[in-house]
Short mmCIF file of C-alpha atoms in Angstrom, two decimals:
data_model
loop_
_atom_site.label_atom_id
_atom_site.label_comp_id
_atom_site.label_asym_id
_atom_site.label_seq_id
_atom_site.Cartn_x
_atom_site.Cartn_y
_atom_site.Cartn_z
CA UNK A 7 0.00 0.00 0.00
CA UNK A 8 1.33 3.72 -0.68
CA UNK A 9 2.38 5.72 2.27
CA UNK A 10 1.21 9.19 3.05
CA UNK A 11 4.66 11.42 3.32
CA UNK A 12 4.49 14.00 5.27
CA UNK A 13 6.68 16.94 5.86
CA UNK A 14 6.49 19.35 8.28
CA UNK A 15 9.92 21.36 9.09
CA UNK A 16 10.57 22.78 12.44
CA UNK A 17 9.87 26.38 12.77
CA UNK A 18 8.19 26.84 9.10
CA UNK A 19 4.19 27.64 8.82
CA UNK A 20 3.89 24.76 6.52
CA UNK A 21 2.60 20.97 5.75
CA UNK A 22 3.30 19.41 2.79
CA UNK A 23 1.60 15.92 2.20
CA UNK A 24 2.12 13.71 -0.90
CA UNK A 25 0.43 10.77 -1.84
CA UNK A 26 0.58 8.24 -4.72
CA UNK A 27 -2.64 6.49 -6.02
CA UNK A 28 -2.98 3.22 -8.38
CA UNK A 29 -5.68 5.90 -10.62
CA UNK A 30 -5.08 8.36 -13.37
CA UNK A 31 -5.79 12.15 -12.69
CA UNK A 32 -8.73 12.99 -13.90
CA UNK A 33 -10.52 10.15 -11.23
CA UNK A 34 -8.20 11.50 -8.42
CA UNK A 35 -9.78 14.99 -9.17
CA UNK A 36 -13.06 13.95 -9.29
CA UNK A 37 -12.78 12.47 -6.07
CA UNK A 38 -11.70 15.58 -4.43
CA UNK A 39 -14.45 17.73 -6.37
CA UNK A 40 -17.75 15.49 -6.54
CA UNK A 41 -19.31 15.46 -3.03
CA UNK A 42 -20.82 12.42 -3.90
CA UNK A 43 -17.09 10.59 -3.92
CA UNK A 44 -15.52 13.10 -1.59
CA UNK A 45 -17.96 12.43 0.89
CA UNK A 46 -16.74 8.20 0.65
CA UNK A 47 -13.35 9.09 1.76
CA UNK A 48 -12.44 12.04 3.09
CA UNK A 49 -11.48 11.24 7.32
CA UNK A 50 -11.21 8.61 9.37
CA UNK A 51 -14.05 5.54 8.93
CA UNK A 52 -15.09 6.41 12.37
CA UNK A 53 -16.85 9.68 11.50
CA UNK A 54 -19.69 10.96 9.44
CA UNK A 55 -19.05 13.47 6.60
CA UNK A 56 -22.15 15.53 6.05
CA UNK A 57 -21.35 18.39 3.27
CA UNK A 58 -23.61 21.29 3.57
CA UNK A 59 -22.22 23.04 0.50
CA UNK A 60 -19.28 22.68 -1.87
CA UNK A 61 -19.18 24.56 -4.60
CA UNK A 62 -16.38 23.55 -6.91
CA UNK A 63 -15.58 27.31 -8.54
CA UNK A 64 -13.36 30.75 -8.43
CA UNK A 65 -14.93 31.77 -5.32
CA UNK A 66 -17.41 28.80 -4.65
CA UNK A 67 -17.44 28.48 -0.81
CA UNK A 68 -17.31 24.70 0.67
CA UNK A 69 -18.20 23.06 4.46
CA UNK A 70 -18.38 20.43 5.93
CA UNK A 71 -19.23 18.09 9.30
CA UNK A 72 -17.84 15.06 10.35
CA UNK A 73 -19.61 13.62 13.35
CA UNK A 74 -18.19 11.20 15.88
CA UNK A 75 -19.39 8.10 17.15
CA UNK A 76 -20.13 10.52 20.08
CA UNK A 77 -22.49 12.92 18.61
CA UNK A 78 -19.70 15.22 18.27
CA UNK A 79 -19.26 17.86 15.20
CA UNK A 80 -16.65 18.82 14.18
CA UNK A 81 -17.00 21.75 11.21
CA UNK A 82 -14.80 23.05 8.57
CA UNK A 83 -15.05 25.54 5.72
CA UNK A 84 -13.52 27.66 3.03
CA UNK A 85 -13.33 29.68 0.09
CA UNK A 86 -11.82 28.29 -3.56
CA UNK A 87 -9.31 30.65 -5.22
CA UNK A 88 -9.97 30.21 -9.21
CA UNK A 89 -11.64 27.32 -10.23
CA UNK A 90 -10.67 23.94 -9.22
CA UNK A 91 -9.40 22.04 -12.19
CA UNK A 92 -7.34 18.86 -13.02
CA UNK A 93 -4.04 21.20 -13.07
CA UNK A 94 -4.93 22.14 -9.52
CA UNK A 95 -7.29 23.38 -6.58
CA UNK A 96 -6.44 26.66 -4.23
CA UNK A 97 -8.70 26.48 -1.81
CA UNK A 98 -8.34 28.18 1.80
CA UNK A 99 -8.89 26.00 4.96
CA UNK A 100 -10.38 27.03 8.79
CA UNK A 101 -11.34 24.35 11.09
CA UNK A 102 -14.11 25.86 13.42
CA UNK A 103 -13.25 24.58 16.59
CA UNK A 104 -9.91 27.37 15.93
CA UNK A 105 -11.97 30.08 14.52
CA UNK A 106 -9.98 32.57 12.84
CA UNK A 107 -7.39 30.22 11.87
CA UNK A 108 -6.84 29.80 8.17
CA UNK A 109 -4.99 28.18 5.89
CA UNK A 110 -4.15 27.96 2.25
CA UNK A 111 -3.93 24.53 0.69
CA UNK A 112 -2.76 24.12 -2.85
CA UNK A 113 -3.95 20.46 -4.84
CA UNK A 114 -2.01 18.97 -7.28
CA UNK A 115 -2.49 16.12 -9.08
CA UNK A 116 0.60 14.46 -11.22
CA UNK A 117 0.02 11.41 -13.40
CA UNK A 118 2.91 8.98 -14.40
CA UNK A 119 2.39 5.47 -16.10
CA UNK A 120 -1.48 5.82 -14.98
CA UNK A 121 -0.54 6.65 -11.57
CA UNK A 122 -1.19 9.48 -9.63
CA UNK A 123 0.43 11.71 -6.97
CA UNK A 124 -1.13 13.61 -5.05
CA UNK A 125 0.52 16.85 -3.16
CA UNK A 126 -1.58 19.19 -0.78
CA UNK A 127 1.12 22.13 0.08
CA UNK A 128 -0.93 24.45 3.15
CA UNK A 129 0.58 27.20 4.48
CA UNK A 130 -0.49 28.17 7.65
CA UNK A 131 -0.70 32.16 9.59
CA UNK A 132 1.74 31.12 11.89
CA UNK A 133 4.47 28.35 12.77
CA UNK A 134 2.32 28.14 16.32
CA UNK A 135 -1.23 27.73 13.83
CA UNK A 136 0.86 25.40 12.05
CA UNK A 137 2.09 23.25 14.81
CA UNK A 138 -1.59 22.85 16.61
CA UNK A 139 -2.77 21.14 13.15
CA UNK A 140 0.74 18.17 12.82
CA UNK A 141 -0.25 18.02 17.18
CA UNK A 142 -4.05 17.48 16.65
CA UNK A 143 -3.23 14.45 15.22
CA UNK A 144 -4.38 14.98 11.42
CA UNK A 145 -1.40 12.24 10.39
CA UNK A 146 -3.94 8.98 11.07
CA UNK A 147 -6.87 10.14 10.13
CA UNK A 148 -5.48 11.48 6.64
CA UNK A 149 -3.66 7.95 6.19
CA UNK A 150 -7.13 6.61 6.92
CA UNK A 151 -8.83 8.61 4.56
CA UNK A 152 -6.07 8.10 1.49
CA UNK A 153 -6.56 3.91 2.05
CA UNK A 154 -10.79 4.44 1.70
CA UNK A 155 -9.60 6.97 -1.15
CA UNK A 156 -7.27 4.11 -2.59
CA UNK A 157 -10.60 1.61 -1.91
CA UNK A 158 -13.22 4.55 -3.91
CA UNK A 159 -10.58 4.29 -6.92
CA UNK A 160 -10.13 1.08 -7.26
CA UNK A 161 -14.04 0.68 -7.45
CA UNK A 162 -14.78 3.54 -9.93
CA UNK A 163 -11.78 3.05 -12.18
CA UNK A 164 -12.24 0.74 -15.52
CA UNK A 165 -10.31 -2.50 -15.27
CA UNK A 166 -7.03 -2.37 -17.18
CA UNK B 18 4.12 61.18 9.36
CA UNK B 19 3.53 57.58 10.57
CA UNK B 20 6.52 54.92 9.23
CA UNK B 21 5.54 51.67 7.16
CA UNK B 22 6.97 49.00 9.08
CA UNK B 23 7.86 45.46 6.62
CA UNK B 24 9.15 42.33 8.54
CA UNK B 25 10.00 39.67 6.43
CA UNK B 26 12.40 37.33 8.48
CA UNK B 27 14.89 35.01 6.59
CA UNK B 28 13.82 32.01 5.38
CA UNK B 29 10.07 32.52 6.07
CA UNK B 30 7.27 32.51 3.61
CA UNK B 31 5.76 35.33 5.36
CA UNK B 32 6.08 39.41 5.21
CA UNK B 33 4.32 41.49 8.24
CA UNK B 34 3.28 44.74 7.44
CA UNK B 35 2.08 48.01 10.34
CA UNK B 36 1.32 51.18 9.22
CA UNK B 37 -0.77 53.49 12.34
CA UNK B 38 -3.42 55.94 11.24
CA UNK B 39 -5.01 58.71 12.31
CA UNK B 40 -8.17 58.05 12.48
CA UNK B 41 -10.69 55.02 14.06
CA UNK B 42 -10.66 52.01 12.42
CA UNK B 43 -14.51 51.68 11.02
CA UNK B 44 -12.82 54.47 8.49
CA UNK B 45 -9.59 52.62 7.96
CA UNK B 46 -12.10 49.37 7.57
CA UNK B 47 -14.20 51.40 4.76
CA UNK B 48 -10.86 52.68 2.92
CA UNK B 49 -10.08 48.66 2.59
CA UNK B 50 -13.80 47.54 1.48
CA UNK B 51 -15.84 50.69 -0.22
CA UNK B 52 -14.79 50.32 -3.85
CA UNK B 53 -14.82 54.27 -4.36
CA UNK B 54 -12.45 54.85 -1.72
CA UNK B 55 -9.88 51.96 -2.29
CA UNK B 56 -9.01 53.31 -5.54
CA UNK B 57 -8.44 56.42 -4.14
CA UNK B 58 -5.15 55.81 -2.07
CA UNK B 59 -4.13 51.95 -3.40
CA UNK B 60 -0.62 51.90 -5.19
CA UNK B 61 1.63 54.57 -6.10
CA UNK B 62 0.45 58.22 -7.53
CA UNK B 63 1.60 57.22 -11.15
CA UNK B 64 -0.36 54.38 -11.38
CA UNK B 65 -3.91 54.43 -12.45
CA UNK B 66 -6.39 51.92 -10.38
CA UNK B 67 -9.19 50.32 -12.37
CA UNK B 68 -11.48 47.93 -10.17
CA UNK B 69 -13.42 45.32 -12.05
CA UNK B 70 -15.18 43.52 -9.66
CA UNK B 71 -15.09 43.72 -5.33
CA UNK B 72 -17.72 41.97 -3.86
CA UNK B 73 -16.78 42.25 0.04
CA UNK B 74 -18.49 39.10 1.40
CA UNK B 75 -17.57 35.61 1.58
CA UNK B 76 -16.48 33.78 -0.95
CA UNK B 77 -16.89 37.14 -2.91
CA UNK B 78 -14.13 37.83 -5.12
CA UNK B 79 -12.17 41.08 -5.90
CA UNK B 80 -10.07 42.27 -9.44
CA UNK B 81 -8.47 45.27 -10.39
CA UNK B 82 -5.57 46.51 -12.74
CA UNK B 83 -2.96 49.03 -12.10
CA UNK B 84 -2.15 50.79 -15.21
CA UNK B 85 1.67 52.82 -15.54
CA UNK B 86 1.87 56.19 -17.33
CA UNK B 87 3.35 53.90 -20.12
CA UNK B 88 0.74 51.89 -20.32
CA UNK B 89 1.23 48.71 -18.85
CA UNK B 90 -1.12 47.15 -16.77
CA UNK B 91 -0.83 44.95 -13.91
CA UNK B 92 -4.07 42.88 -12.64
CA UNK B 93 -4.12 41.01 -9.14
CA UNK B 94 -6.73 39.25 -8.06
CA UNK B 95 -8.53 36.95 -5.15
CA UNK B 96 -11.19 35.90 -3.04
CA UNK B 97 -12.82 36.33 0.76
CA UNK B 98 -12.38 34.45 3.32
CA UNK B 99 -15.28 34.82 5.48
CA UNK B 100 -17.49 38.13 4.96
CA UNK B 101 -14.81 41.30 5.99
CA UNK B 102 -15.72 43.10 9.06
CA UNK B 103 -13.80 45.97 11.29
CA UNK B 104 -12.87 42.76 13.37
CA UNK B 105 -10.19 41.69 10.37
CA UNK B 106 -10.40 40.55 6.12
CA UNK B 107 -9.29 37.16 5.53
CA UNK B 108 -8.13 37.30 1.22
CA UNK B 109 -6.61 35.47 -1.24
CA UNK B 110 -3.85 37.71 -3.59
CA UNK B 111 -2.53 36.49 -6.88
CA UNK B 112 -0.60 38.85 -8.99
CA UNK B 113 -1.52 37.72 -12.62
CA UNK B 114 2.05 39.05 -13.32
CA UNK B 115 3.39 35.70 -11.73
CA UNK B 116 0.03 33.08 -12.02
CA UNK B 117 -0.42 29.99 -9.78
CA UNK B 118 1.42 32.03 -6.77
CA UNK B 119 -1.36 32.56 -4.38
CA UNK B 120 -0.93 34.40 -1.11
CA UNK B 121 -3.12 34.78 1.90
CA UNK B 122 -3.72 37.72 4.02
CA UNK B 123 -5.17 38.61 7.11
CA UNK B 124 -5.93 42.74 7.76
CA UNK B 125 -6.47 43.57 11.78
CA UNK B 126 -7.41 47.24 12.83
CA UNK B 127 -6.47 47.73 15.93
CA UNK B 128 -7.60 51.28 17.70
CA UNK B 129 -5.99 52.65 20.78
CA UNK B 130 -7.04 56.10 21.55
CA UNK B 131 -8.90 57.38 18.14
CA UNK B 132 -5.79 56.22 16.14
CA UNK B 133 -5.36 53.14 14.42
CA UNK B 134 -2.85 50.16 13.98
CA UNK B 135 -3.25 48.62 10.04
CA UNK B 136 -1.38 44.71 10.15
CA UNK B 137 -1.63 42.75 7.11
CA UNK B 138 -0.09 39.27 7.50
CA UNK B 139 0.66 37.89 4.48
CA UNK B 140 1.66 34.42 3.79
CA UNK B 141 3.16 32.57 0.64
CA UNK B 142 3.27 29.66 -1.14
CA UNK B 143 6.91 29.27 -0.33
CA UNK B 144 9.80 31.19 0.62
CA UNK B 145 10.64 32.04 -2.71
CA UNK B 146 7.68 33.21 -3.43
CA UNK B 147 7.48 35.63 -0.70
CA UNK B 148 11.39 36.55 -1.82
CA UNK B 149 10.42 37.67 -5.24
CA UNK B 150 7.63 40.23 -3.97
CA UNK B 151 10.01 41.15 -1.18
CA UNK B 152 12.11 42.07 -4.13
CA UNK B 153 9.51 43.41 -6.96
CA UNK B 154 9.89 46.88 -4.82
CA UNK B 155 7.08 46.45 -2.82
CA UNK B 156 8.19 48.89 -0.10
CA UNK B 157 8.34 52.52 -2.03
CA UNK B 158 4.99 51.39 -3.57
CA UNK B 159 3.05 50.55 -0.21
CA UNK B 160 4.62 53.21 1.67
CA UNK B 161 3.48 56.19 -0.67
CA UNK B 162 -0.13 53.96 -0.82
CA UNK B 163 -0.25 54.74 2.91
CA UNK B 164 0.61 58.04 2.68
CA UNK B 165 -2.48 58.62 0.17
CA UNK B 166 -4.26 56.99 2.24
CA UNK B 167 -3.44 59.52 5.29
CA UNK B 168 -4.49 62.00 3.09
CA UNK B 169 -7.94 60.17 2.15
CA UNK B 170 -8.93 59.51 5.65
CA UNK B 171 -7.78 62.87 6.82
CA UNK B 172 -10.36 64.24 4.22
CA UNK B 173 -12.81 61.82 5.55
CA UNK B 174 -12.61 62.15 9.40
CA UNK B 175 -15.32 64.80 11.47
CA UNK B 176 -12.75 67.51 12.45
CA UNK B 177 -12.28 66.73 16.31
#
């Protein structure tokens, strides 16, 4: 199975996650764009993704819940910057539970051989801002969520 | 006359900007978001402000062209972050000089005593990034923008 690199230096406002995927592109995009797939995948299996709107353009606002087995919510939202496309999404980023914390998260999506890599580059306000995020544990959820994303491809792409 | 103060600390994608006003900051907050005053103090004398679109809520998004006595025009443009209030403007910035470079910025005004503390954080892509607008000449050009907008708000203010 492909392993989710991450790299976050010490004392830099910054994450930067890359991921590989047995899919071309064009699916991987989808799956980040269609709420109908992102909605599969996205998070831990644990928790419930409800989207409440997600609006895949040059200013198209997006949010989302996940709930835990708890009853807990937990809400984010954002903004996207152009429109997404298969070259790339710029989107911004604030978890609600840290209200007035936001990030920028650039998307890419490079294809070799009918693979695909995924990078998410986010740059945070502050190296503190930045810190919080690698300390809330986001490393095995996001792990979790690339091996349901690897699971969603697999099912939607045509056999070769 | 108040000093425009840049930090932009080695090897950080970041540049911090302060510039203190005369003058309480629902005014300085109108200078950033009322289309007809914005292009009133924005940029250098010499260059000619066009706005094309500045829709101040979220997800709204904002364009505009500054255009030299030669002729040249430079467009920049970006999207909201949450709907701007007094209490601070969240906003994408992409110079279309330089495309796929995407900054965000965060705009506080602070008021102590009638006068007013202007911070815009802004935070880049990468360090290089950030470098290369460091070094585009930024300073002269935000500086004498300030100093317009002294003027402006100077004009605007109830004599006290």
């Amino acid at each position: 199975m492909a392993k989710t690199q991450i790299i976050a230096k010490p004392g830099m406002p910054q994450i930067e996650i890359t991921r590989e995927f047995d899919a071309p592109r064009e699916l991987l995009f989808r799956a980040h764009t269609d709420p109908k797939l992102l909605v599969q995948w996205l998070g831990p299996r644990r928790l419930t993704m409800t989207i409440d709107r997600f609006d895949a353009r040059d200013g198209g606002t997006w949010r989302y819940t996940h709930r835990d087995t708890d009853g807990t919510e937990y809400g984010f939202h954002g903004v996207f910057h152009g429109t997404p496309s298969v070259d790339g999404i710029v989107q911004t980023f604030e978890f609600e539970g840290a209200p007035g914390h936001v990030s920028l998260e650039t998307l890419t999506f490079e294809e070799h051989d009918g693979r695909t890599r995924v990078q998410v580059m986010s740059v945070y306000q502050s190296v503190e801002a930045r810190d919080a995020m690698v300390e809330s544990g986001m490393e095995s959820g996001l792990a979790e969520g690339y091996e349901r994303l690897d699971e969603l491809v697999a099912r939607l792409a045509p056999v070769s």
